[in-house]
Amino acid sequence: MKSVWRQPLFILGFGIISFFLVGSFLFEWIFGSIPKQTFFIEENGRAVEAPPISPYWKHPLGTDEFGYDMFAKIMIGAKYTILGAMAVAALRMFIAVPLGYVIGTYLQRQRSWINGIIDPIHYVPMTIFAVLLLSPVLWMPMEGFTTTVFERVVIQVVIMAVITVPIVASLIGNEANLLYQQEYILAARTLGASRRRIIIRHLVPQMREKMAVLYGQQVVESLIVFAHLGLLKLFLGGTLVSYDPMFADPPKSIAYEWAGLFGNSFRYLQGAPWLPLSPAISFALVILAIAAMIEGYTRATNGQVNIKRRKKMKYVSEDVVEWNQQQLKEKLVLLQSDKNK
Amino acid sequence: MKGFLKWVIQFIVALISILLISGAPLLIAGFQKGEFLWREYFEALKFHVVTIMNISELSIEYSTGRVFKEVAVFPKIIEYMTYSLQLLFLALGAAILIALLGTFITMMFKERARSRVKLIFYFLESLPDILIITLAQLVVVIIFQKTGILVSKIAVMGDERIYWLPVLCLMILPMIQLYRLSMITFETEERQSYVELAKSLGFSKSFILFMHIFRNAIISVFFQSKKTMWFMLSNLFILELMFNIPGIMLFMYENISGVLFLITVLSFFVPIFILYSIGEWYFIRRLRRGEAV
């Protein structure tokens, strides 16, 4: 296996992710957790623009409707969103991988009906499923939350991880089962290896690379579900709802995580497009970075990078090729007529 | 006949597992309080079944100001369903068509150029749907501001129906997925020996592609397209929300409840499941006949 650090795509992706993650912690450490607020821009003593202020050099991504700097919000929120998605994917893999191996080896006979039960989950859109299950947890009830922020984050991560465990497990199970039919595993079994040993010695090392790719895909998927939930005003760690009948604030997210930034600002799309666009583009950037890392990783492990241009044969002229083709056709016709006799 | 019985069992198992899911929020709400509400859970499931049986009597509480009104769901919900399904299948059809057309065109290229195209599409595939919808709406707004021509409405008001922009937004990502999928299957098929033979017989590339590779590859594309379907359903939900489309998903979200969740999922599950079953039956029959000769 070549080193992944020689793959430019992998390094690019890794760079973007670490920029957001390390940058997020550094930013909060240096500038504090409250973004800079600008109330209006003055020009010659006259206010020319009130929040939301469009992007210019001092606020590269503009400000929101209360004058808070968008760039600061994006940077502070990055760690919650990225780490949250990674946690969901990690927990999902942690549950699904052992289950998948068990389905693929111990439960081979039952596999067809296990797949039959899991299959209908394919028709329940992931986002709707998440909304249905998470609404009671994340939407603040009239009398306030009974759970703490940390508890809610944990419950959300667990639920989001668990709902697609069956699908991932059946995927791994099918993959493991394919490998299980290979000859060398048959040989190992004949020599008396137990199923446990086959899993540990053969299946796990064989599928390690596939698992890494699968993990990356799961992170992407959870990021997208986060974004969808944000649009539905269900934010990471719960949604603060104001039930004040007169001056109700819009639902608020607890930290500046990106899903909340996007969900709350989507209705400003026409007036202040930088508000929804900057979190949406950040989401896209992180997802692209992960995709680049996956691609770099598979290239490093497969070892195939360039397809070299094939050299043209010099010494065979077109006539010869044509003659060959004609001969072959005639022979085939003869074969056909032989068959028909 | 045996196959049909198996299909019926599969269908019923699927219905039961969707029913079990529809009651799950109760369990989670109970779990938060530290209780296990299994009795309430089964009560809710029973209630769901009964409501589905008498769907024409199902009604929803609308609160207009202070007054709570009971509004019957039944005739209206069919309209929502058909609109959602129309969007879904229009987008699916367009995605399949364009993906296959794109595959044909790229297959005519040399291998080097092909790998570059594939890499570009790999990255395009991972764009989030929210960004695509946001950008599409923004483009429409900018065009309107610059030229005064409203290409398409970006939000639905009342009972009107918009088609082409939502279908376009819904179509892009599945199209890219299907395109990549069919590229992979076409390329593995291209390495088979019968293609080599056909080449050596002097058939043109496009003829081999259409008459031989396409027929064989389409089967495996079909079997793997289920995941794309799943992905599209999530997209459709977000789409209805962002365009304010009066479809079944938005309706369910606005009046979220276990029963409506069940109805929504069923309204997608039943047609798609039947469609896929017919497709599977047809393709497997064709495959078997091919082997027997």
XYZ file of C-alpha atoms in Angstrom:
634
model
C 0.000 0.000 0.000
C 1.320 3.399 -0.923
C 1.140 6.105 1.664
C -2.036 8.163 1.589
C 0.078 11.225 2.287
C 1.396 11.087 -1.257
C -2.092 11.541 -2.674
C -2.785 15.213 -3.444
C -6.545 14.674 -3.222
C -6.284 13.169 0.240
C -4.063 15.993 1.474
C -6.413 18.590 0.004
C -9.420 17.087 1.776
C -7.525 16.642 4.993
C -6.355 20.244 4.800
C -9.883 21.627 4.423
C -11.261 19.574 7.294
C -8.411 20.455 9.618
C -8.713 24.111 8.621
C -12.305 24.100 9.825
C -11.715 22.009 12.937
C -8.450 23.493 14.210
C -9.521 26.934 13.024
C -12.751 26.601 14.942
C -11.047 25.900 18.252
C -8.341 28.509 17.679
C -10.881 31.129 16.656
C -12.920 30.653 19.786
C -9.770 30.687 21.893
C -8.482 33.921 20.379
C -11.633 35.948 19.726
C -14.016 34.473 22.277
C -17.303 32.732 21.636
C -19.342 35.832 20.776
C -18.959 37.096 17.192
C -18.164 40.721 16.580
C -21.246 42.879 16.190
C -21.562 45.792 13.798
C -24.681 47.918 14.042
C -24.272 50.012 10.923
C -21.668 51.241 8.506
C -20.986 54.939 8.514
C -19.784 56.943 5.600
C -19.050 60.642 6.191
C -21.039 60.532 9.392
C -24.120 59.009 7.775
C -25.257 55.450 8.204
C -25.245 53.819 4.783
C -26.021 50.208 5.563
C -27.746 48.536 8.455
C -27.585 44.813 9.233
C -27.684 42.457 7.444
C -24.562 44.008 5.966
C -23.394 42.606 2.659
C -19.895 41.096 2.429
C -16.934 43.491 2.288
C -13.326 43.322 3.442
C -14.079 43.691 7.143
C -16.812 41.065 7.127
C -15.824 38.616 4.387
C -19.160 36.810 4.622
C -21.279 39.771 5.655
C -23.273 39.954 8.859
C -26.592 38.554 9.949
C -29.751 40.521 10.669
C -28.470 41.508 14.125
C -25.055 42.590 12.867
C -23.085 39.550 14.020
C -20.207 38.622 11.750
C -21.084 35.582 9.608
C -17.502 34.420 9.204
C -17.070 34.254 12.965
C -20.337 32.346 13.315
C -19.271 29.845 10.671
C -15.886 29.345 12.289
C -17.271 28.944 15.810
C -19.986 26.590 14.662
C -17.738 24.384 12.510
C -16.581 22.132 15.312
C -20.088 21.226 16.507
C -21.314 20.240 13.062
C -18.229 18.354 11.904
C -17.583 16.559 15.187
C -21.296 15.772 15.511
C -21.400 14.135 12.092
C -18.214 12.214 12.816
C -19.629 10.998 16.119
C -22.854 9.816 14.467
C -20.935 7.934 11.792
C -18.493 6.432 14.299
C -21.247 5.178 16.572
C -23.156 3.808 13.597
C -20.133 1.868 12.377
C -19.363 0.712 15.907
C -22.783 -0.939 16.152
C -23.213 -2.009 12.536
C -19.827 -3.617 11.855
C -20.047 -6.440 14.439
C -23.712 -6.958 13.540
C -22.820 -7.125 9.864
C -20.130 -9.737 10.467
C -22.530 -11.801 12.546
C -25.176 -11.628 9.784
C -22.597 -12.536 7.154
C -21.139 -15.532 8.993
C -23.223 -16.927 11.840
C -26.650 -16.132 10.398
C -26.066 -17.107 6.791
C -29.200 -19.221 6.564
C -31.390 -16.488 8.007
C -29.810 -13.807 5.846
C -32.527 -13.772 3.203
C -35.349 -13.007 5.587
C -33.232 -10.592 7.621
C -32.658 -8.709 4.385
C -36.384 -8.948 3.695
C -37.157 -7.180 6.963
C -34.476 -4.543 6.475
C -35.391 -3.819 2.861
C -38.536 -1.718 3.542
C -36.430 0.787 5.505
C -35.187 1.812 2.070
C -38.588 3.352 1.455
C -38.615 5.492 4.585
C -36.748 8.672 3.711
C -33.976 9.123 6.216
C -34.857 12.746 6.945
C -38.525 12.066 7.638
C -37.566 9.212 9.890
C -35.160 11.460 11.787
C -37.759 14.235 12.073
C -40.376 11.863 13.411
C -38.047 10.470 16.056
C -36.189 13.626 16.979
C -39.077 16.109 17.242
C -40.004 15.029 20.778
C -36.363 15.313 21.832
C -35.187 18.513 20.184
C -38.201 20.830 19.988
C -38.494 22.792 23.216
C -41.859 22.138 24.877
C -43.950 24.937 26.427
C -42.568 24.399 29.904
C -38.925 24.247 28.798
C -36.512 21.390 28.372
C -36.293 18.703 30.994
C -32.956 17.522 29.607
C -29.595 19.277 29.492
C -27.885 20.279 26.250
C -25.358 17.504 26.602
C -28.037 14.867 27.128
C -29.909 16.082 24.062
C -26.788 15.985 21.910
C -26.105 12.435 23.082
C -29.700 11.321 22.441
C -29.661 12.915 18.996
C -26.376 11.295 18.040
C -27.547 7.906 19.269
C -30.894 8.088 17.452
C -29.347 9.293 14.216
C -26.751 6.554 14.434
C -29.243 3.814 15.199
C -31.819 4.526 12.494
C -29.571 3.464 9.643
C -27.748 0.711 11.500
C -29.939 -1.997 9.884
C -29.097 -0.809 6.373
C -25.365 -0.509 7.010
C -25.310 -3.831 8.851
C -27.030 -5.661 5.997
C -24.609 -4.036 3.550
C -21.611 -5.275 5.541
C -23.295 -8.640 6.012
C -23.690 -9.135 2.265
C -20.103 -8.085 1.685
C -18.780 -10.404 4.405
C -20.866 -13.237 3.021
C -19.368 -12.766 -0.444
C -15.894 -13.041 1.057
C -16.956 -16.014 3.137
C -17.596 -18.011 -0.032
C -14.000 -17.501 -1.213
C -11.744 -20.497 -1.560
C -9.112 -19.513 0.956
C -11.769 -19.208 3.624
C -13.090 -22.613 2.671
C -9.523 -23.861 3.111
C -9.281 -22.224 6.523
C -12.573 -23.791 7.526
C -11.435 -27.223 6.414
C -8.356 -26.812 8.555
C -10.692 -26.240 11.489
C -10.765 -22.486 11.944
C -13.764 -21.299 13.931
C -16.051 -18.594 12.577
C -14.739 -16.171 15.148
C -11.207 -16.760 13.974
C -12.201 -16.360 10.337
C -13.801 -13.028 11.136
C -10.810 -11.743 13.069
C -8.059 -13.192 10.877
C -9.546 -12.927 7.402
C -12.659 -10.831 7.092
C -11.620 -7.845 9.201
C -8.236 -7.278 7.499
C -9.774 -7.891 4.063
C -12.530 -5.373 4.579
C -10.553 -2.735 6.450
C -10.263 -0.440 3.442
C -13.909 -0.801 2.525
C -14.821 0.117 6.088
C -12.776 3.302 5.919
C -14.592 4.325 2.741
C -17.933 3.395 4.281
C -17.124 5.547 7.310
C -16.447 8.524 5.078
C -19.752 8.002 3.282
C -21.579 7.799 6.597
C -20.055 11.108 7.733
C -21.286 12.737 4.521
C -24.728 11.257 4.968
C -25.044 12.490 8.540
C -23.868 15.957 7.516
C -26.651 16.080 4.937
C -29.229 14.918 7.453
C -28.007 17.616 9.853
C -28.545 20.195 7.128
C -32.033 18.858 6.401
C -32.925 18.896 10.076
C -31.656 22.454 10.299
C -34.061 23.456 7.557
C -36.827 21.887 9.640
C -35.709 23.956 12.619
C -34.459 20.940 14.539
C -30.955 21.927 15.546
C -28.078 20.018 17.007
C -28.541 20.071 20.755
C -32.152 21.250 20.666
C -34.180 24.194 19.461
C -34.981 27.074 21.773
C -38.532 28.165 21.052
C -39.989 31.355 22.365
C -43.633 30.919 23.333
C -44.122 34.598 24.043
C -47.472 35.423 22.382
C -46.508 39.005 21.546
C -42.821 39.228 20.700
C -41.881 35.667 19.910
C -38.289 35.287 18.753
C -37.668 32.889 15.909
C -36.546 29.418 17.004
C -32.907 29.566 17.996
C -30.080 27.116 17.877
C -28.031 26.723 20.994
C -24.595 26.986 19.445
C -23.731 28.468 16.069
C -23.784 25.095 14.391
C -24.232 25.255 10.632
C -27.567 23.524 10.367
C -29.069 26.226 12.557
C -27.347 28.978 10.622
C -28.777 27.639 7.383
C -32.246 26.784 8.653
C -32.800 30.149 10.279
C -31.578 32.239 7.384
C -33.135 30.404 4.456
C -36.004 32.863 4.224
C -33.489 35.718 3.671
C -32.406 34.131 0.399
C -33.726 36.949 -1.779
C -32.737 39.894 0.400
C -29.422 38.737 1.813
C -28.263 35.667 -0.101
C -24.937 35.471 1.779
C -26.783 34.435 4.949
C -28.034 31.018 3.772
C -25.293 30.607 1.179
C -22.309 30.767 3.496
C -23.371 27.824 5.704
C -24.617 25.921 2.639
C -21.266 26.388 0.905
C -19.427 25.425 4.092
C -21.444 22.207 4.180
C -20.568 21.590 0.549
C -16.883 22.298 1.197
C -16.647 19.830 4.073
C -18.510 17.176 2.095
C -16.268 17.718 -0.920
C -13.239 17.489 1.357
C -14.410 14.121 2.661
C -15.102 12.944 -0.875
C -11.585 13.989 -1.867
C -10.146 12.102 1.097
C -12.086 8.962 0.152
C -10.905 9.196 -3.448
C -7.291 9.767 -2.390
C -7.487 6.864 0.023
C -8.918 4.431 -2.528
C -6.268 5.484 -5.031
C -3.538 4.868 -2.473
C -4.890 1.456 -1.529
C -5.731 0.305 -5.031
C -2.462 1.627 -6.356
C -3.962 2.604 -9.679
C -3.650 6.243 -10.574
C -2.886 6.893 -14.206
C -4.078 4.975 -17.163
C -1.229 5.228 -19.630
C -1.968 5.859 -23.227
C -1.724 2.671 -25.201
C 0.976 2.551 -27.821
C -0.246 2.092 -31.326
C 0.971 -1.013 -33.086
C 3.283 0.059 -35.823
C 3.916 -2.963 -37.952
C 0.387 -4.132 -38.651
C -1.148 -2.292 -41.549
C -4.854 -1.614 -41.895
C -5.099 -4.093 -44.762
C -3.867 -6.922 -42.585
C -6.367 -6.089 -39.877
C -9.189 -5.990 -42.385
C -8.092 -9.281 -43.899
C -8.052 -10.852 -40.446
C -11.538 -9.608 -39.721
C -12.841 -10.928 -42.988
C -11.302 -14.330 -42.369
C -12.839 -14.483 -38.926
C -16.264 -13.588 -40.317
C -16.053 -16.290 -42.952
C -15.005 -18.866 -40.377
C -17.895 -17.884 -38.159
C -20.309 -18.232 -41.044
C -18.913 -21.692 -41.697
C -19.320 -22.568 -38.033
C -22.902 -21.348 -38.126
C -23.742 -23.406 -41.183
C -22.090 -26.436 -39.566
C -24.271 -26.004 -36.551
C -27.403 -25.733 -38.675
C -26.705 -29.009 -40.446
C -47.077 -19.369 -7.909
C -44.550 -19.974 -5.155
C -42.755 -16.799 -6.155
C -45.963 -14.854 -5.884
C -46.639 -16.172 -2.374
C -43.143 -15.151 -1.340
C -43.784 -11.700 -2.771
C -46.998 -11.369 -0.752
C -45.177 -12.360 2.432
C -42.435 -9.853 1.725
C -45.013 -7.144 1.134
C -46.809 -7.899 4.392
C -43.553 -8.000 6.366
C -42.640 -4.622 4.916
C -46.037 -3.178 5.875
C -45.646 -4.471 9.416
C -42.177 -3.034 9.858
C -43.321 0.377 8.611
C -46.212 0.179 11.061
C -43.811 -0.618 13.910
C -41.686 2.404 13.029
C -44.703 4.730 12.962
C -45.243 4.268 16.701
C -41.611 4.743 17.647
C -41.763 8.433 18.746
C -43.880 7.348 21.713
C -41.141 5.013 22.854
C -38.551 7.762 22.573
C -40.699 10.263 24.439
C -41.115 7.652 27.164
C -37.423 6.902 27.181
C -36.694 10.555 27.899
C -38.848 10.353 30.994
C -37.177 7.097 31.921
C -40.205 4.877 31.281
C -40.870 2.145 28.824
C -44.329 2.795 27.410
C -44.914 -0.490 25.615
C -48.623 -0.603 26.399
C -49.170 2.883 24.978
C -47.045 1.870 22.019
C -49.295 -1.021 21.102
C -52.377 1.106 21.705
C -50.987 3.619 19.230
C -50.259 0.901 16.689
C -53.820 -0.384 17.016
C -55.106 3.145 16.574
C -53.002 3.567 13.437
C -54.362 0.394 11.885
C -57.950 1.355 12.661
C -57.484 4.831 11.191
C -55.942 3.490 8.027
C -58.910 1.161 7.624
C -61.374 4.058 7.810
C -59.191 6.588 6.088
C -62.160 8.562 4.787
C -63.050 9.628 8.340
C -59.586 10.825 9.266
C -59.504 14.505 10.090
C -56.960 16.971 11.315
C -57.286 19.810 13.778
C -56.587 23.137 12.191
C -56.205 26.062 14.524
C -57.206 29.264 12.777
C -56.628 31.890 15.408
C -58.403 30.641 18.521
C -60.860 28.322 16.810
C -59.967 24.703 16.369
C -61.495 23.237 13.275
C -61.743 19.604 12.398
C -60.951 19.255 8.717
C -61.441 16.007 6.912
C -58.282 14.841 5.217
C -59.499 12.351 2.745
C -60.331 13.928 -0.614
C -57.581 16.532 -0.358
C -54.816 14.117 0.564
C -55.127 12.285 -2.747
C -54.270 15.527 -4.516
C -51.181 15.992 -2.365
C -50.121 12.440 -3.033
C -50.514 12.654 -6.779
C -48.557 15.907 -6.925
C -45.662 14.442 -4.940
C -45.661 11.240 -6.943
C -45.823 13.182 -10.206
C -42.750 15.192 -9.236
C -40.928 12.083 -8.079
C -41.551 10.024 -11.192
C -41.020 12.883 -13.620
C -37.652 13.543 -11.998
C -36.802 9.855 -11.954
C -37.662 9.429 -15.614
C -35.666 12.486 -16.633
C -32.720 11.391 -14.477
C -32.630 7.909 -16.035
C -32.898 9.260 -19.558
C -30.181 11.870 -19.200
C -27.899 9.556 -17.224
C -28.076 6.871 -19.925
C -27.590 9.413 -22.687
C -24.565 10.801 -20.859
C -23.174 7.321 -20.430
C -23.468 6.644 -24.151
C -21.676 9.853 -24.978
C -18.828 9.326 -22.501
C -18.411 5.701 -23.512
C -17.527 6.933 -26.982
C -14.543 8.834 -25.529
C -11.058 7.449 -25.015
C -10.290 5.929 -21.655
C -8.066 8.785 -20.499
C -10.675 11.447 -21.109
C -13.259 9.216 -19.492
C -11.412 8.993 -16.191
C -11.297 12.774 -15.997
C -15.013 13.105 -16.632
C -15.633 10.485 -13.981
C -13.579 12.366 -11.400
C -15.507 15.583 -12.044
C -18.805 13.807 -11.626
C -17.569 12.110 -8.485
C -17.153 15.507 -6.870
C -20.397 16.860 -8.298
C -22.205 13.910 -6.757
C -21.222 14.925 -3.265
C -22.760 18.407 -3.458
C -25.509 18.697 -0.871
C -29.046 19.066 -2.217
C -29.717 22.149 -0.105
C -26.960 23.997 -1.945
C -28.339 23.008 -5.344
C -31.862 24.113 -4.494
C -30.618 27.339 -2.915
C -28.498 28.161 -5.949
C -31.316 27.321 -8.370
C -33.691 29.645 -6.564
C -31.053 32.333 -6.394
C -30.397 32.089 -10.120
C -34.097 32.503 -10.836
C -34.210 35.554 -8.568
C -31.138 37.108 -10.214
C -32.499 36.489 -13.699
C -35.734 38.147 -12.649
C -33.930 41.153 -11.180
C -31.717 41.610 -14.228
C -34.175 40.990 -17.056
C -37.612 41.044 -15.512
C -38.442 37.593 -16.851
C -39.755 35.156 -14.289
C -38.390 31.842 -15.499
C -40.331 29.864 -12.956
C -41.952 30.512 -9.625
C -39.710 29.669 -6.695
C -42.490 29.181 -4.197
C -45.967 27.804 -4.560
C -48.884 29.896 -3.360
C -52.214 28.286 -2.694
C -53.271 25.478 -4.984
C -51.256 26.194 -8.112
C -48.719 23.712 -9.381
C -45.208 24.330 -10.604
C -43.296 21.608 -12.325
C -40.147 22.198 -14.221
C -37.915 23.930 -11.678
C -38.615 21.481 -8.814
C -38.225 18.562 -11.178
C -34.928 19.992 -12.376
C -33.656 20.427 -8.800
C -34.847 16.986 -7.797
C -33.347 15.413 -10.890
C -29.746 16.654 -10.756
C -28.297 14.568 -7.932
C -30.000 11.241 -8.793
C -28.963 11.801 -12.384
C -25.316 12.129 -11.386
C -25.578 9.054 -9.153
C -27.207 6.985 -11.855
C -24.716 8.230 -14.398
C -21.789 7.124 -12.259
C -23.452 3.834 -11.547
C -24.143 3.092 -15.183
C -20.626 4.191 -16.171
C -19.197 1.613 -13.777
C -21.414 -1.210 -15.013
C -20.902 -0.285 -18.666
C -17.158 -0.310 -18.186
C -17.063 -3.702 -16.467
C -19.316 -5.009 -19.218
C -16.964 -3.561 -21.813
C -14.149 -5.813 -20.594
C -16.175 -8.991 -21.224
C -14.947 -11.257 -23.958
C -18.076 -11.021 -26.104
C -17.374 -7.316 -26.568
C -13.844 -8.127 -27.722
C -15.252 -10.591 -30.191
C -17.757 -8.095 -31.513
C -14.971 -5.541 -31.860
C -12.781 -7.961 -33.750
C -15.653 -8.678 -36.096
C -15.541 -5.029 -37.010
C -18.792 -3.799 -35.555
C -18.776 -0.108 -34.828
C -18.385 1.076 -31.269
C -21.807 2.649 -31.053
C -23.476 -0.497 -32.385
C -21.776 -2.703 -29.794
C -22.602 -0.186 -27.097
C -26.265 -0.057 -27.936
C -27.026 -3.601 -29.026
C -24.837 -5.561 -26.624
C -23.458 -3.664 -23.674
C -26.586 -1.636 -22.998
C -28.864 -4.648 -22.851
C -26.691 -6.437 -20.353
C -25.685 -3.473 -18.230
C -29.196 -2.098 -17.788
C -30.155 -5.072 -15.634
C -27.493 -4.462 -13.053
C -28.139 -0.717 -13.133
C -31.765 -1.450 -12.356
C -30.918 -3.616 -9.368
C -28.603 -1.031 -7.909
C -30.880 1.944 -8.482
C -32.896 1.222 -5.337
C -30.516 3.277 -3.261
C -30.952 6.227 -5.589
C -34.687 5.977 -5.060
C -34.220 6.136 -1.304
C -32.002 9.136 -1.626
C -34.546 10.849 -3.866
C -37.289 10.494 -1.279
C -35.257 12.476 1.250
C -34.544 15.066 -1.417
C -38.208 15.314 -2.296
C -39.035 16.140 1.301
C -36.521 18.983 1.407
C -37.655 20.155 -2.007
C -41.290 20.382 -0.955
C -40.217 22.369 2.059
C -37.974 24.799 0.204
C -40.425 25.389 -2.649
C -43.427 25.342 -0.337
C -44.939 22.691 -2.585
C -48.310 21.376 -1.409
C -47.278 17.740 -1.518
C -47.859 14.911 0.875
C -44.520 15.338 2.620
C -45.031 18.990 3.482
C -48.551 18.194 4.615
C -47.211 15.481 6.882
C -44.544 17.749 8.292
C -47.004 20.525 9.084
C -49.325 18.177 10.946
C -46.780 15.683 12.146
C -48.301 12.564 13.676
C -47.788 8.838 13.572
C -50.822 8.197 11.384
C -49.826 10.750 8.778
C -46.289 9.429 8.767
C -47.695 5.989 8.065
C -49.913 7.272 5.240
C -47.052 9.238 3.696
C -44.583 6.389 3.756
C -47.195 3.984 2.404
C -48.115 6.320 -0.427
C -44.529 6.081 -1.657
C -43.830 2.558 -0.610
C -46.736 0.859 -2.388
C -46.167 2.213 -5.925
C -42.378 1.938 -5.749
C -42.463 -1.551 -4.297
C -44.864 -2.774 -6.970
C -42.817 -1.121 -9.698
C -39.595 -2.672 -8.498
C -41.193 -6.080 -8.067
C -42.456 -6.032 -11.644
C -39.048 -4.926 -12.859
C -37.255 -7.615 -10.880
C -39.660 -10.277 -12.104
C -39.191 -9.210 -15.710
C -35.407 -8.960 -15.589
C -34.899 -12.200 -13.705
C -37.097 -13.997 -16.219
C -35.010 -12.561 -19.038
C -31.780 -13.501 -17.305
C -32.913 -17.095 -16.771
C -34.004 -17.492 -20.346
C -30.629 -16.230 -21.461
C -28.884 -18.856 -19.365
C -31.007 -21.743 -20.493
C -30.184 -21.417 -24.201
